Coordinates of C-alpha atoms and ligand atoms in Angstrom, one line a residue:
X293 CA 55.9 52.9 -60.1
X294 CA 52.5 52.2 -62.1
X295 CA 49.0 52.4 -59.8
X296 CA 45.9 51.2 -61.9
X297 CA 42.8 52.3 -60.4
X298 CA 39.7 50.1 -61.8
X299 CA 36.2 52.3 -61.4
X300 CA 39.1 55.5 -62.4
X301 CA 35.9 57.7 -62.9
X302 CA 34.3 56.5 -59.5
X303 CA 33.8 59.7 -56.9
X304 CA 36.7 58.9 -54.5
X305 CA 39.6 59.0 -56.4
X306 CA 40.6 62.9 -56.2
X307 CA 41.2 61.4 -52.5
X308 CA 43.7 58.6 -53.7
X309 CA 45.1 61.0 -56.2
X310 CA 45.4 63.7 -53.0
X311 CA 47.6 61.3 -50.8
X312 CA 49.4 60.2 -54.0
X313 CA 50.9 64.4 -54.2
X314 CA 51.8 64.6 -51.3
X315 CA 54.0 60.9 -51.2
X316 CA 57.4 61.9 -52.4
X317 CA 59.3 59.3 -50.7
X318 CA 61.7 56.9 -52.4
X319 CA 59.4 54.8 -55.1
X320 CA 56.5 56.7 -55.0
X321 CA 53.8 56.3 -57.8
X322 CA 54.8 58.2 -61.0
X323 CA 52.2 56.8 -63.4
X324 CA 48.1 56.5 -62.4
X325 CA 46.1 54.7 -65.5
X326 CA 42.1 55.1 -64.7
X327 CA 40.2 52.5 -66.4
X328 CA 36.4 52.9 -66.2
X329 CA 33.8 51.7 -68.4
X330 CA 32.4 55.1 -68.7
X331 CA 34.4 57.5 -70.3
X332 CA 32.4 60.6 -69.4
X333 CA 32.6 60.3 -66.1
X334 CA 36.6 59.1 -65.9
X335 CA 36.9 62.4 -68.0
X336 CA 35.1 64.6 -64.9
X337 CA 37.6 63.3 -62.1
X338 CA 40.6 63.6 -64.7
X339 CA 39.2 67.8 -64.2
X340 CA 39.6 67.1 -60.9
X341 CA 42.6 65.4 -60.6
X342 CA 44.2 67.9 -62.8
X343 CA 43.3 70.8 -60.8
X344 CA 44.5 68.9 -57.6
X345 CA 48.2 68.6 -59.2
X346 CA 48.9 72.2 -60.2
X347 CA 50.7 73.2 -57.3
X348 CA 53.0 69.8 -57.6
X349 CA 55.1 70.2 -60.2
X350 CA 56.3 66.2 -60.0
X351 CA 52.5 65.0 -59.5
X352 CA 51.8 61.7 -60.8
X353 CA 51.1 61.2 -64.7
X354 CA 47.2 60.2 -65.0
X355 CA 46.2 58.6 -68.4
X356 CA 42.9 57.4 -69.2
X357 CA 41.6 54.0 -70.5
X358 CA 38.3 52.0 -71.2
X359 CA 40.1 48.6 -72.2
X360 CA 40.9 46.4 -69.1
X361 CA 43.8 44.4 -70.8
X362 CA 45.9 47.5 -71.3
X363 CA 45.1 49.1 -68.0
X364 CA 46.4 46.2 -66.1
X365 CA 49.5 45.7 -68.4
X366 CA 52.5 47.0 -66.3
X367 CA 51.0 47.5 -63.3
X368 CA 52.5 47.5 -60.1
X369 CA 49.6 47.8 -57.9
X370 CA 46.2 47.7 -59.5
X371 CA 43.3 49.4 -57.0
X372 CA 40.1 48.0 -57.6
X373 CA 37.5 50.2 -56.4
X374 CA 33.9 49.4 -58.7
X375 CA 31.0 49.3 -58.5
X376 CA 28.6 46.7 -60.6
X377 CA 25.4 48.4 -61.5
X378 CA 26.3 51.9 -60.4
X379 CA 24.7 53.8 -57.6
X380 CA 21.2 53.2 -59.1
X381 CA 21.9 49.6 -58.1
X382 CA 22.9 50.4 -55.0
X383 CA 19.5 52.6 -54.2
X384 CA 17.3 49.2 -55.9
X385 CA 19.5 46.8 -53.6
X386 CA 18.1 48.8 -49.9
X387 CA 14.6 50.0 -51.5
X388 CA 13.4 46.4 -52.7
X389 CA 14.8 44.8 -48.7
X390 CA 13.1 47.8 -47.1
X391 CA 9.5 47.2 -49.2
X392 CA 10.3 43.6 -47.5
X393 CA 10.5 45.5 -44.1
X394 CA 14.1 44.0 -43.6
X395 CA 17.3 46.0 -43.8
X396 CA 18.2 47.6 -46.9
X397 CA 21.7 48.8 -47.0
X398 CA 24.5 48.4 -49.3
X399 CA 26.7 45.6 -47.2
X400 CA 25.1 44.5 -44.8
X401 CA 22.1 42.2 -45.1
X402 CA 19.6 41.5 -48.3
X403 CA 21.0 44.5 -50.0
X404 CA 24.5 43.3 -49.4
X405 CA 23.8 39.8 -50.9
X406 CA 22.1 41.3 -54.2
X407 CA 25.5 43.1 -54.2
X408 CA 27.5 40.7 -54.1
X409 CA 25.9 38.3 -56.4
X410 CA 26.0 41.0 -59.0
X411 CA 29.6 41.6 -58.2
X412 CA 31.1 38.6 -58.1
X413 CA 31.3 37.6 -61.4
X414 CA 33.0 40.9 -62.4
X415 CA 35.4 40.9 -59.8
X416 CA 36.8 37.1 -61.0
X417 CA 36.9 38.0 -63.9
X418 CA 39.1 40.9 -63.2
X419 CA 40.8 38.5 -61.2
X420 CA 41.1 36.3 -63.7
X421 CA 43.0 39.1 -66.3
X422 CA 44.9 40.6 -63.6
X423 CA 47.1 36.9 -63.2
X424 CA 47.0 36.8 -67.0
X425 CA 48.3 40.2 -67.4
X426 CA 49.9 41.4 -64.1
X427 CA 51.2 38.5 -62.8
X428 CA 53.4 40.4 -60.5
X429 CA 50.9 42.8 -59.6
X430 CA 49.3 43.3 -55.7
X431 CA 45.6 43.9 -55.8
X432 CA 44.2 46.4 -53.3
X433 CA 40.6 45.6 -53.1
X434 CA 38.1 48.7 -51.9
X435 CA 35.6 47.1 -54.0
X436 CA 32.4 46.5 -51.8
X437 CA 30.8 44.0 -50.1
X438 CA 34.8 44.0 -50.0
X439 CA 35.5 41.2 -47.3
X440 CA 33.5 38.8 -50.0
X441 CA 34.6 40.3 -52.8
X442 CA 38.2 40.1 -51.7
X443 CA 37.6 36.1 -50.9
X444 CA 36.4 35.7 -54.2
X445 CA 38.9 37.0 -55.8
X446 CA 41.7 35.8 -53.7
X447 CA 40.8 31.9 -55.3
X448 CA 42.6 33.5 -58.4
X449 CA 45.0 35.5 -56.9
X450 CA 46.2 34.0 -53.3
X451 CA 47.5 36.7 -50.8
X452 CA 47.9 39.0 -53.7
X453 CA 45.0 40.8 -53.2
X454 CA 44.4 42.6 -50.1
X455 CA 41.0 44.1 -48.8
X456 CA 40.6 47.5 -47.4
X457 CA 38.3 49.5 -45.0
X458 CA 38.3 52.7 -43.5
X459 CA 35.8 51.7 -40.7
X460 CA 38.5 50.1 -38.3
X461 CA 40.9 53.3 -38.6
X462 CA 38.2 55.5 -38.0
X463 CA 37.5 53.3 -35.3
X464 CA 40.8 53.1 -33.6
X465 CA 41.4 56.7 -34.4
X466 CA 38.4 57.9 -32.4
X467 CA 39.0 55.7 -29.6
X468 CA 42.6 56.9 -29.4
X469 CA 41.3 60.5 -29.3
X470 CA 39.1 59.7 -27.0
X471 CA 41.3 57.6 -24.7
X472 CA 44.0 60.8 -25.3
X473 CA 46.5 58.0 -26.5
X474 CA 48.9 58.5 -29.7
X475 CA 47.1 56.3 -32.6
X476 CA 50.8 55.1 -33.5
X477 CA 52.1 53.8 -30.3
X478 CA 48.8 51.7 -29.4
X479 CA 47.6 48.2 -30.3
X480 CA 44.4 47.9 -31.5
X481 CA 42.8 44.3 -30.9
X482 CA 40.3 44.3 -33.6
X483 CA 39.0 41.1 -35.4
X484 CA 36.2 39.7 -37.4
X485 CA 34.8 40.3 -40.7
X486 CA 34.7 43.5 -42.9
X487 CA 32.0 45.8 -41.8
X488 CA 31.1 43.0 -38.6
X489 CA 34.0 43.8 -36.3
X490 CA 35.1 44.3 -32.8
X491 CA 37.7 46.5 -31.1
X492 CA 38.1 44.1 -28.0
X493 CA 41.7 45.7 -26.3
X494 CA 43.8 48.7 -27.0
X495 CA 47.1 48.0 -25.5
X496 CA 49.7 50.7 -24.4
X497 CA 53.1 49.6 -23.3
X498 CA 51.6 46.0 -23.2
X499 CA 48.3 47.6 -21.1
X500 CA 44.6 47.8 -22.1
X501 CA 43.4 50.7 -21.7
X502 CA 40.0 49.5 -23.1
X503 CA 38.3 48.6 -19.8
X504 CA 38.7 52.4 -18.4
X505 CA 37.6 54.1 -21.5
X506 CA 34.1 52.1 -21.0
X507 CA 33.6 53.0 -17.8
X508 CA 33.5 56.0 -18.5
X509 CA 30.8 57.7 -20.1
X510 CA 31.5 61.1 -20.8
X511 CA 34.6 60.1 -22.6
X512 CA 32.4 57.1 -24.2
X513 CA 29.9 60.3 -25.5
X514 CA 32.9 62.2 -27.3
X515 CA 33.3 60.2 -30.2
X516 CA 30.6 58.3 -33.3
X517 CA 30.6 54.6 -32.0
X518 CA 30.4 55.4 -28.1
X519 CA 26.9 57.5 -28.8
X520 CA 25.5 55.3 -31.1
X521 CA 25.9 51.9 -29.1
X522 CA 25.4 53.9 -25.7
X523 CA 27.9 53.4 -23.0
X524 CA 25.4 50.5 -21.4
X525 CA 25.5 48.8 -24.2
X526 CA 29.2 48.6 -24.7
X527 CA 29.8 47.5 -21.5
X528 CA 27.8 44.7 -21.8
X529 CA 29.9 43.2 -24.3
X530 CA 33.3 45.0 -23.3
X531 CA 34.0 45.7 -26.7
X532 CA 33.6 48.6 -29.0
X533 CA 31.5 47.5 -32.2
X534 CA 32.3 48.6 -35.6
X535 CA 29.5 51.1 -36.7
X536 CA 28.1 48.6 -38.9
X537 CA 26.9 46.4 -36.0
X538 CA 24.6 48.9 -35.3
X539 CA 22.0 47.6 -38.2
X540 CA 22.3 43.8 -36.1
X541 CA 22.7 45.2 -32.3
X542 CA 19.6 47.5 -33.6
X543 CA 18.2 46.0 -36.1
X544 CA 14.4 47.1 -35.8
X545 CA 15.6 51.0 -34.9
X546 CA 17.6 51.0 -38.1
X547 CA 15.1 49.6 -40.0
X548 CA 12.0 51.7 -38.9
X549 CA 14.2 54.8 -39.2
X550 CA 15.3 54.0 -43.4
X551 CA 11.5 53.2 -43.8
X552 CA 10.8 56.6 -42.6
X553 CA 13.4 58.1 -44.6
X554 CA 12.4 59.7 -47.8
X555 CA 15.3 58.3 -49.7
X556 CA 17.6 55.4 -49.1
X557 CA 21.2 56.3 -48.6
X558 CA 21.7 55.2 -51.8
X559 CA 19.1 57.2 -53.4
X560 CA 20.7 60.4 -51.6
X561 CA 24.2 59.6 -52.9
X562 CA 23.1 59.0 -56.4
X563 CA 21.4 62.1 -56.8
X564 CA 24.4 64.1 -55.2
X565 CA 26.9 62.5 -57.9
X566 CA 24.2 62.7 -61.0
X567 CA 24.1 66.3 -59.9
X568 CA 27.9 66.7 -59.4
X569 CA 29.0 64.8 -63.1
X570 CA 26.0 66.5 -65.0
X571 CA 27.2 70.0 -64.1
X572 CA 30.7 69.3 -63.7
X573 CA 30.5 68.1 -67.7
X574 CA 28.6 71.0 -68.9
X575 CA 30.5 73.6 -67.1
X576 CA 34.0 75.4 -67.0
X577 CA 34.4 76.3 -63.7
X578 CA 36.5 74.6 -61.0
X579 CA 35.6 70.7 -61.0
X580 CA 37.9 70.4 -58.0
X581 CA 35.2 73.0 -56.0
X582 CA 32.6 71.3 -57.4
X583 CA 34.0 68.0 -56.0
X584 CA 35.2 69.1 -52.7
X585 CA 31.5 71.1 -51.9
X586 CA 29.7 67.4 -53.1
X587 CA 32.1 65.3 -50.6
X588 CA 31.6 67.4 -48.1
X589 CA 27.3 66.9 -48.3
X590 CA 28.2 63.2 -48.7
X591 CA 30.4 63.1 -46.0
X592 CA 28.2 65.0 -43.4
X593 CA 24.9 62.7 -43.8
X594 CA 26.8 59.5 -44.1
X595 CA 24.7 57.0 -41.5
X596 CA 22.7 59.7 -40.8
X597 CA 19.9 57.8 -40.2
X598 CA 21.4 55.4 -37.7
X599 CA 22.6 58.8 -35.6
X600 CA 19.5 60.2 -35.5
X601 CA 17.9 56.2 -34.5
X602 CA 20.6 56.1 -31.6
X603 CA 20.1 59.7 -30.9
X604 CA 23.4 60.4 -31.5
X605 CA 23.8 63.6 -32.7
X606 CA 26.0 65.2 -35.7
X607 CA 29.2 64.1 -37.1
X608 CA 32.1 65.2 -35.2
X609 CA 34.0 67.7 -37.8
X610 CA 37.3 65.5 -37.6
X611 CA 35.3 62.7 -39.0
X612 CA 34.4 64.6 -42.0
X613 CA 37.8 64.7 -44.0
X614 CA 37.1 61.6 -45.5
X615 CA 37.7 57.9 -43.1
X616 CA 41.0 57.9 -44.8
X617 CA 40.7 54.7 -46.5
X618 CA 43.1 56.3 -49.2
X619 CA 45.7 56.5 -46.4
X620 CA 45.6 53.2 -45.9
X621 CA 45.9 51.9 -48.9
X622 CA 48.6 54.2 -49.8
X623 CA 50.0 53.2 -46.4
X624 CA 49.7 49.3 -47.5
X625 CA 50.9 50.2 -50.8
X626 CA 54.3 51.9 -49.2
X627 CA 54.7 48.9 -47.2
X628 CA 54.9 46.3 -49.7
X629 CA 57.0 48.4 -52.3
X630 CA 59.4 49.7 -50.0
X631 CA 59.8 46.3 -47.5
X632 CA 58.6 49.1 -44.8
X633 CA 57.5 46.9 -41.7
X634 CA 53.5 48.5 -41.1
X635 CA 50.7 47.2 -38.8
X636 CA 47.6 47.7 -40.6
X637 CA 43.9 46.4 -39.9
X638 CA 43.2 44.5 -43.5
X639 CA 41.5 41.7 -45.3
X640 CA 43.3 39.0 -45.5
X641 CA 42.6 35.0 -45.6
X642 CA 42.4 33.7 -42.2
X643 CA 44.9 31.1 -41.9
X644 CA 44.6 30.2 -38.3
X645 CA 44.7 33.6 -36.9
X646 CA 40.5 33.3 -36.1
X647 CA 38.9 30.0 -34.4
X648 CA 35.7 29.0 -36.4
X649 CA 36.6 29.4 -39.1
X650 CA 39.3 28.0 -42.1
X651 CA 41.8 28.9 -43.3
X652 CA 40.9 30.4 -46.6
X653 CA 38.1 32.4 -45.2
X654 CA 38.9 36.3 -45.4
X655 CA 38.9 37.8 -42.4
X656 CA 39.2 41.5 -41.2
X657 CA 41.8 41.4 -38.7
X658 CA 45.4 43.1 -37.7
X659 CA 48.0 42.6 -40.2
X660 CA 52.1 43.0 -40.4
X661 CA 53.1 44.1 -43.6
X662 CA 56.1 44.2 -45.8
X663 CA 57.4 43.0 -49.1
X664 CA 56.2 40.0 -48.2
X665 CA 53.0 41.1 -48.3
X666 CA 50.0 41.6 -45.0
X667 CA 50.3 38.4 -42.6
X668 CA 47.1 38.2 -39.6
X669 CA 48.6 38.5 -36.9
X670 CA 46.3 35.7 -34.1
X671 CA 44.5 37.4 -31.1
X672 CA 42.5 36.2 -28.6
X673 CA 39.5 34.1 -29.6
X674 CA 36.0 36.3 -30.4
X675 CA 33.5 36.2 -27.6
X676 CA 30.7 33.4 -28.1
X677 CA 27.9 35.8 -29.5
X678 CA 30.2 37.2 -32.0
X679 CA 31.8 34.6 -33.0
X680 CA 28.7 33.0 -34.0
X681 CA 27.4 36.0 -35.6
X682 CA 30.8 35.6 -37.9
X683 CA 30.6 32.3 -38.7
X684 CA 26.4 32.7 -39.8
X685 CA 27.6 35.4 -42.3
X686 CA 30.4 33.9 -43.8
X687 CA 28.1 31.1 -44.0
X688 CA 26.6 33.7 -46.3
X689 CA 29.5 34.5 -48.2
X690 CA 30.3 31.6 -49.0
X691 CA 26.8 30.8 -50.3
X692 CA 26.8 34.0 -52.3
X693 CA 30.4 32.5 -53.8
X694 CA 28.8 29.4 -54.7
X695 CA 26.0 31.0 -56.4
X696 CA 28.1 33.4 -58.2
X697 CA 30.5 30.6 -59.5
X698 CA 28.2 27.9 -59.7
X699 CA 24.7 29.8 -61.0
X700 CA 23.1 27.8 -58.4
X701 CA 19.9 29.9 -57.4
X702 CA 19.2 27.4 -54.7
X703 CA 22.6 28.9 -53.2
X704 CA 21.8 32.3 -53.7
X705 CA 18.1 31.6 -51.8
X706 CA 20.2 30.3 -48.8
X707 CA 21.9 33.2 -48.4
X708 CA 19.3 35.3 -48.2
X709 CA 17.6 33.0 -46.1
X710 CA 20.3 32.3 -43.4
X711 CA 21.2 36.2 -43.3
X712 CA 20.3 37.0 -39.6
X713 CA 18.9 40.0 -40.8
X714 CA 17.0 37.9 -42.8
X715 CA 13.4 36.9 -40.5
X716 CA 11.7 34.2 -43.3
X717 CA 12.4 32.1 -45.8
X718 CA 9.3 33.5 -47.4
X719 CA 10.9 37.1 -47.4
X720 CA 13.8 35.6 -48.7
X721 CA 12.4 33.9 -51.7
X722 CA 10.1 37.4 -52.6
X723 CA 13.3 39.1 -52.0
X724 CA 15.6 37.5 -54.4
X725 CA 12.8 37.4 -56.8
X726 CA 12.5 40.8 -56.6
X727 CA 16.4 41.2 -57.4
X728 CA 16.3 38.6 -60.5
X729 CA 13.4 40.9 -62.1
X730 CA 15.6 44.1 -61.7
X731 CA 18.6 42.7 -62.1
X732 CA 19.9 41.5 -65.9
X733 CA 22.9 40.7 -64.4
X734 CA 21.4 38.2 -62.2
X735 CA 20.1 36.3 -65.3
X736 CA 22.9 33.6 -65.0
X737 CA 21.0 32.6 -61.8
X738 CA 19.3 29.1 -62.8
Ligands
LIG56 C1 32.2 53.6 -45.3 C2 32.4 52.2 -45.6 C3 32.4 51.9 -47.1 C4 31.1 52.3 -47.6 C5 30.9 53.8 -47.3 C6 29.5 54.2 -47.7 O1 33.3 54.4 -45.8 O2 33.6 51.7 -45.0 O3 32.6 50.5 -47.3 O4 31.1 52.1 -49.0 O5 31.0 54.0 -46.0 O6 29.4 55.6 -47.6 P1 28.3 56.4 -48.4 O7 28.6 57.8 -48.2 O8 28.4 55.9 -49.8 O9 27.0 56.0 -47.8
LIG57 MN1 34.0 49.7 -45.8

């Protein structure tokens, strides 16, 4: 079986490439193409990934590629993990919100939609090649803002393509540990949209066990969500937020603590990875060291900044070997090949499994899987407050769509604007003015 992996030089794939050794199940990947625009840095992970196979005598074949075309031609599953305008975009997408004084992160708010209407375009047209050349193919989208970037390109490609997140399993997996219930045997009630979710019920033997893990505090302390909404907090809405709700349910903390920052996050992972490819390029020692000691620095300081708003402390050391996106992709990827029945939390196109909204609109919710592909499984409706924080920013996306496929700058003004996040229309027009002076690729904006 042939896995494409689009953005093949990008940081994370040593951690696909990791769960793809140690999958020898029937029809397990035999052939990994890379594509990546940039050659040099494709040619850094290859070190790694190379070092990563020597004790696996049947590891996966990994060629290399810059043309598109070919890397999609024979593909069985094409992973589509890039990222338009590199990590220097990233850093100019949260520093130019921040100099607004609104939230500057790479998802969620004004950075989010300068992401997106950079992205978009790129992502259709890989879209666009992927039914031209792989008809057959399932796209596995890790490719942020991915709930958007999924919809967008799911107009070309149906329920092909699939969206992915580690935050809910990290999520469920820390409330399991924390509730001391098996991960496998539970139901986790999550629904909304990527990176804007809620864990509402955790059923065991057709019980929620949800309600007793938020009275309690101590148990509500142990793990990363529980100390940075505060056990009050949670209570109040009887759900367990993903992380990411932290920058709305806190929105003036988060922002006063990434003004106060020296670097945005994006700043700090760009100069980890300059670092990391520079030296990795020039020198013969062990790239796969090299790689695992720059993870590991990544990993540790990830949402730092939100910890230390919420007071939350360090990191717990289980959440530091990587959220395990890889695994469920590679999970999702299993399930379809094989016709192996799997409940994964994915992003899919809503059909009628969430009120509010239609049925085309990608949602992240719980999905069965199988050859058939991941169907949303309907829960109960989302309370009032969220639900109307959902449908306010997939008003968004879908504004960021139209201006992406339409060049309307009107459209992309309105989604600034109508971001919640967003306090002024006035901020919103120097934002995106801002973005169209650093941006090139925004120059289709009229
Ligand atoms: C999580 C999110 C991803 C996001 C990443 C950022 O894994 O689910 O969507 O890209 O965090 O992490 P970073 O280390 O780049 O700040
Ligand atoms: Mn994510």
């Amino acid at each position: 079986m042939r896995l494409t992996i689009l953005g093949g030089g990008g940081f994370r794939v040593p951690l696909v490439y990791r769960a793809l050794l140690a999958d020898r199940a029937k029809g397990h990947v035999t052939h990994v193409v890379l594509h990546d625009l940039d050659a040099a840095r494709m040619g850094v992970i290859g070190r790694v990934l190379a070092e990563q196979a020597v004790e696996f005598p049947h590891a996966p074949r990994v060629t290399v590629t810059t043309d598109l075309d070919e890397a999609l031609t024979g593909a069985d599953f094409v992973f589509s993990a890039i990222r338009v305008g590199g990590l220097a975009g990233r850093a100019a997408d949260e520093r130019l919100a921040l100099c607004e004084g609104v939230l500057g992160q790479e998802t969620v708010g004004a950075g989010g939609i300068a992401y997106g209407l950079r992205t978009v375009p790129v992502a259709i047209d890989i879209a666009r090649r992927v039914a031209a050349r792989a008809p057959g193919a399932w796209v596995i989208n890790f490719t942020n803002p991915a709930g958007l970037v999924t919809e967008a390109m799911s107009r070309y490609l149906g329920d092909r393509v699939i969206g992915i997140c580690d935050s809910p399993v990290g999520l469920g997996r820390r409330v399991a540990a924390a509730l001391d219930v098996d991960p496998a045997s539970a139901w986790f009630d999550y629904a909304g949209l990527n990176h804007l979710g809620w864990l509402r019920a955790v059923r065991v033997d057709g019980r929620d066990v949800l309600p007793a893990l938020l009275r309690d505090d101590a148990a509500l302390a142990s793990f990363e969500e529980g100390r940075l909404f505060g056990g009050e907090w949670l209570r109040t809405i009887g759900a367990v937020p993903n992380e990411y709700l932290h920058y709305y349910y806190y929105d003036r903390d988060a922002v006063a603590a990434a003004r106060a920052a020296r670097q945005s996050r994006g700043a700090v992972v760009l100069d980890q990875q300059r670092d990391f490819y520079a030296r990795t390029a020039s020198s013969s020692g062990s790239a796969l060291q090299a790689w695992e000691a720059t993870r590991l620095r990544r990993e540790v300081t990830y949402m730092a900044e939100n910890r230390e708003a919420a007071g939350a402390g360090e990191r717990a050391s289980e959440d530091l070997e990587s959220g395990g996106y890889e695994k469920v992709a590679l999970a999702l990827m299993r399930a379809i090949a094989q016709d192996e029945h799997a409940t994964l939390i994915l992003n899919v196109r809503n059909r009628d499994t969430l009120a509010g909204l239609d049925s085309d609109a990608v949602v992240e919710v719980p999905c069965v899987v199988d050859a058939g592909g991941a169907r949303p499984v309907a829960g109960d409706p989302l309370p009032d407050h969220a639900l109307g924080l959902v449908v306010s920013v997939k008003a968004v996306e879908r504004a960021v769509l139209e201006a992406a496929t339409t060049g309307s700058r009107a459209a992309a003004l309105r989604a600034l604007a109508i971001h919640p996040l967003v306090d002024s229309v006035t901020v919103a027009r120097r934002l995106l003015e801002r973005y169209e002076s650093e941006f090139p690729q925004l120059g289709y904006l009229r």
